[in-house]
């Protein structure tokens, strides 16, 4: 088993490291929609994405609008679109997408209220299930869905299965911060409410692999979320996790900065923030809620008097640029890490711009062969730490 | 034991309910500094506060400045100020505070880097220890310190001991939100990284008692923080806690709204948010960090061009009002709940305005006899739920 892992590493792993840090510098612009990224990436086969047309709050029209928008940037992409043919076909026709879209008929729709267990039992006929199966069968490289997160994770786990060496898969998302790229990556955002020390180590490995590929970072800085940066604070489990993550620095290809706190999330200390899915989800929603609240207070202030309205008018250019910069639709897409295949969860309320951003992320990850790179990195680290470190040293020297 | 609890309730409990909801409506303005609140409250003895002059980032001068500021609003308050006499006496003299300040000499100072366990063992000579002991000995009603949170909680636990019926004390803090008062209360903010279901129930009882007294709410709405509002989501422990908190609604004098999420924190759905100290601390720091980041981006936008600078100038009045409204110094003060005595933890970096806000909160809680009210409420609920409910029904009818 260990030998197999190491064999995989020497083929895929080297390529991954070299390409992400050198061959594809444009990846540093990851959260921007950019068609230029596809050129020069290792996978030369035609890229096919599997898109769930149903389950989003705005229905299939918004999803097809997103495809139309993304297509302008990626004219060579092909889309497998899953949903009831009667609903989807007219939308495809109206947007003249026939040449790049193949409809996969599926009658069932997973709603936001469906329980994950129920979908796992009786969801075979749904567009969500069909979307994941296209990746499972190799018909598409990456799946995208705006549907129910819990159900999407459950179906993905069931159909794609966990990657060897992964106990708990995780959801990773971009977090706006003061880093040069404008973002860091946080995981787990809520795939599992629990995480043991070894799961947190896996998150560190997967998160840094994602940061290398999606943010174009050579050696991402990893931090473990805690209630203080001192060693004597926090759960016992976190202290064990910190030791494990620290010991795997070389094999994992990251720098471990130790414990970080909630106020480091929007800062510039780290590229990858590791935490359990309960804490990650609360932090995500607290951050989103606070940002929204701050925006509302600001809007209130600027409409409170004639003078402030005039001020807002004069500053409107700067405010528009700021709004575009922090537009959450630009970084739409939580990625499921740790499965045999890449699945992107778009925000349920995503409009065309949001869906296009999720598709852009999917196209880039598909183009980079991210699923294989991630598997190679996890396998490398899952092997005996000592052996892995030596193997990694060999890779670095070969560069 | 049960009988004793019920006896306490019929004397202190009734008073608490009637006064907080009727006799003292001004308490609804809680987070504002206001001297008017002291009049009409049940405690008629002279109010004495115990203030730790040391341990804050800005040293004893900022603390004495805060006392001077608070004194203008509360001319009848008396302060026991703890610290090295040689440092404190000149500061008292320079501010002409001799008539309202008694210095309690203490040579030792707890720094931000001292470990709680070390302070518990060898901190007897510190100003922090002396500050807490004044409440323990009945010389003062409420203690205030800007020092090391972990050490302050440890010393408070050791010297004041836990209130009967409380397993884990908690830190409660105001959270800016869309409620009419502008705030809700969240706990635990980090007293303990763990909380079992029964601890979360205690937090609900203590948090709602605090909301009744500090925010002047008759029947606070309590929510339990989770990663989804659906019943099937979250830890098993949280489901048990939700049942326990729901069952204690009547005896606790609150309305249980069920699970809430991170984005409800700045909303208007709840008055009290219950969570464990790990999650609460991460949420607090994430919210603070996000708000600060949003402010920085805004400042950047307004200084990016000549036109936007002019716009900011025109809107400066509105922006100043907004800044004052969300000024974190105005709501400075985390309260330790569940001890035999009230302790307020001021922010370590508090300036005179921040210290004055913490003193204002201390004065109001002392004036309301909050420690006794809280103990009565916890005792009432700690008694058999059924009995307690009947007792409560009697109280309501007697109103």
Coordinates of C-alpha atoms in Angstrom, one line a residue, chain B residues 121-333:
Chain B
X121 CA -0.7 29.5 42.8
X122 CA 1.4 32.6 43.4
X123 CA -0.8 35.6 42.7
X124 CA -1.9 36.5 46.2
X125 CA 0.0 39.8 46.2
X126 CA -1.4 41.0 42.9
X127 CA -3.8 43.9 42.3
X128 CA -6.1 41.4 40.4
X129 CA -6.4 39.1 43.4
X130 CA -7.0 42.1 45.7
X131 CA -9.7 43.4 43.4
X132 CA -11.7 40.1 43.5
X133 CA -11.2 39.7 47.3
X134 CA -12.9 43.0 47.9
X135 CA -16.1 41.6 46.3
X136 CA -15.6 38.3 48.2
X137 CA -15.3 40.2 51.5
X138 CA -18.4 42.3 50.8
X139 CA -16.4 45.5 50.7
X140 CA -17.5 46.2 47.1
X141 CA -20.5 44.9 45.0
X142 CA -18.8 44.5 41.6
X143 CA -15.2 44.1 40.4
X144 CA -13.7 45.5 37.2
X145 CA -10.3 44.5 35.6
X146 CA -8.6 45.2 32.3
X147 CA -6.2 42.3 32.9
X148 CA -5.5 38.9 31.4
X149 CA -8.9 37.2 30.9
X150 CA -7.8 33.6 31.7
X151 CA -6.1 34.7 35.0
X152 CA -9.0 36.9 35.9
X153 CA -11.4 34.0 35.5
X154 CA -9.2 31.6 37.4
X155 CA -8.8 34.0 40.3
X156 CA -12.5 34.8 40.3
X157 CA -13.4 31.1 40.3
X158 CA -10.9 30.4 43.2
X159 CA -11.9 33.3 45.4
X160 CA -15.6 33.8 44.7
X161 CA -16.4 30.1 43.9
X162 CA -19.1 28.9 41.6
X163 CA -22.7 29.8 42.4
X164 CA -24.9 26.8 43.6
X165 CA -26.4 25.1 40.5
X166 CA -23.6 26.3 38.1
X167 CA -21.1 23.7 36.7
X168 CA -19.4 26.0 34.3
X169 CA -19.4 29.8 34.7
X170 CA -19.5 31.8 31.5
X171 CA -18.4 35.2 30.0
X172 CA -21.3 37.2 28.5
X173 CA -20.8 40.1 26.2
X174 CA -23.0 42.5 24.2
X175 CA -23.1 41.9 20.4
X176 CA -24.1 44.8 18.0
X177 CA -27.2 43.8 16.1
X178 CA -30.5 45.0 14.6
X179 CA -32.5 44.7 17.9
X180 CA -34.3 47.8 19.1
X181 CA -31.6 48.3 21.8
X182 CA -28.9 47.8 19.2
X183 CA -27.5 44.8 21.0
X184 CA -28.0 41.2 22.0
X185 CA -26.1 39.1 24.6
X186 CA -23.9 36.2 23.7
X187 CA -22.3 33.6 26.0
X188 CA -20.0 31.8 26.6
X189 CA -17.3 34.0 25.0
X190 CA -14.4 31.9 26.3
X191 CA -14.6 31.1 30.0
X192 CA -14.4 27.4 29.1
X193 CA -13.7 25.7 25.8
X194 CA -16.2 23.0 26.5
X195 CA -19.9 23.0 27.4
X196 CA -22.2 20.0 28.0
X197 CA -26.0 20.2 27.5
X198 CA -26.6 21.1 31.1
X199 CA -24.0 23.9 30.9
X200 CA -25.8 25.3 27.9
X201 CA -29.1 25.3 29.8
X202 CA -27.3 27.2 32.6
X203 CA -26.1 29.7 30.0
X204 CA -29.6 30.2 28.8
X205 CA -30.8 30.9 32.3
X206 CA -27.9 33.2 33.2
X207 CA -28.0 35.0 29.8
X208 CA -31.7 35.7 30.0
X209 CA -31.4 37.0 33.6
X210 CA -28.5 39.3 32.4
X211 CA -30.6 40.4 29.4
X212 CA -33.6 41.2 31.7
X213 CA -31.4 43.3 34.0
X214 CA -28.9 44.9 31.6
X215 CA -31.1 45.3 28.5
X216 CA -34.4 45.8 30.4
X217 CA -36.2 43.0 28.5
X218 CA -39.2 41.4 30.1
X219 CA -39.0 38.0 28.4
X220 CA -35.7 37.7 26.4
X221 CA -35.7 35.5 23.3
X222 CA -33.0 32.8 23.6
X223 CA -31.4 31.0 20.7
X224 CA -28.9 28.1 20.6
X225 CA -26.1 28.5 18.1
X226 CA -25.8 25.7 15.6
X227 CA -24.8 25.1 12.0
X228 CA -28.4 25.0 10.7
X229 CA -31.8 25.7 12.1
X230 CA -33.1 22.3 11.2
X231 CA -33.5 19.8 14.0
X232 CA -31.4 17.1 12.3
X233 CA -28.3 19.2 12.1
X234 CA -25.5 19.7 14.6
X235 CA -23.9 17.8 17.5
X236 CA -26.0 15.3 19.4
X237 CA -25.2 17.4 22.6
X238 CA -26.9 20.4 21.0
X239 CA -30.2 18.5 20.4
X240 CA -30.3 17.5 24.1
X241 CA -29.5 21.0 25.1
X242 CA -32.3 22.4 22.9
X243 CA -34.8 20.1 24.6
X244 CA -33.6 21.1 28.0
X245 CA -33.7 24.8 27.2
X246 CA -37.1 24.5 25.7
X247 CA -38.5 22.6 28.7
X248 CA -37.2 25.4 31.1
X249 CA -38.8 28.3 29.2
X250 CA -41.4 29.1 31.9
X251 CA -39.1 28.7 34.9
X252 CA -36.4 30.6 33.1
X253 CA -38.6 33.5 32.1
X254 CA -37.5 33.4 28.5
X255 CA -38.8 32.5 25.1
X256 CA -36.8 29.8 23.3
X257 CA -36.6 30.4 19.6
X258 CA -34.6 27.2 18.8
X259 CA -31.4 27.0 16.8
X260 CA -29.9 30.1 15.3
X261 CA -26.9 30.4 12.9
X262 CA -23.9 32.7 12.7
X263 CA -25.7 35.1 10.4
X264 CA -28.4 35.6 13.1
X265 CA -25.8 37.1 15.4
X266 CA -26.1 40.7 13.9
X267 CA -29.8 40.1 13.2
X268 CA -33.0 40.7 15.2
X269 CA -34.2 37.2 15.9
X270 CA -32.8 36.8 19.4
X271 CA -31.7 38.6 22.6
X272 CA -29.5 35.9 24.0
X273 CA -27.3 33.6 22.0
X274 CA -26.1 30.5 23.8
X275 CA -22.9 28.6 22.7
X276 CA -19.8 26.9 24.1
X277 CA -16.8 29.1 24.9
X278 CA -14.7 27.9 22.0
X279 CA -17.3 28.7 19.4
X280 CA -18.3 31.9 21.1
X281 CA -14.7 33.1 21.2
X282 CA -14.1 32.3 17.6
X283 CA -17.3 34.0 16.5
X284 CA -16.5 37.1 18.6
X285 CA -13.1 37.5 17.1
X286 CA -14.3 36.7 13.6
X287 CA -17.0 39.3 13.9
X288 CA -14.6 41.9 15.3
X289 CA -12.0 41.1 12.7
X290 CA -14.5 41.3 9.8
X291 CA -15.9 44.7 11.1
X292 CA -12.4 46.1 11.3
X293 CA -11.5 44.8 7.8
X294 CA -14.7 46.3 6.4
X295 CA -13.9 49.7 8.0
X296 CA -10.4 49.6 6.5
X297 CA -11.6 48.8 3.0
X298 CA -14.1 51.7 3.4
X299 CA -11.3 54.1 4.5
X300 CA -9.2 52.9 1.5
X301 CA -12.1 53.6 -0.9
X302 CA -12.7 57.1 0.5
X303 CA -9.0 58.1 0.1
X304 CA -8.5 56.5 -3.3
X305 CA -9.3 59.7 -5.4
X306 CA -9.8 63.4 -5.0
X307 CA -13.5 63.0 -5.7
X308 CA -14.0 60.3 -3.1
X309 CA -12.1 62.4 -0.6
X310 CA -14.5 65.3 -1.2
X311 CA -17.4 62.9 -0.9
X312 CA -16.1 61.7 2.5
X313 CA -15.8 65.3 3.6
X314 CA -19.4 66.0 2.7
X315 CA -20.6 62.8 4.4
X316 CA -18.3 63.3 7.4
X317 CA -21.1 64.2 9.8
X318 CA -23.0 61.0 9.0
X319 CA -19.9 58.9 9.1
X320 CA -19.0 60.3 12.5
X321 CA -22.5 59.4 13.8
X322 CA -22.1 55.9 12.5
X323 CA -18.6 55.6 14.1
X324 CA -20.0 56.7 17.4
X325 CA -22.9 54.2 17.1
X326 CA -20.7 51.2 16.5
X327 CA -17.8 52.4 18.7
X328 CA -16.8 49.2 20.5
X329 CA -15.6 51.2 23.5
X330 CA -19.3 52.0 24.3
X331 CA -20.1 48.3 25.0
X332 CA -16.8 47.5 26.7
X333 CA -17.2 44.8 29.4

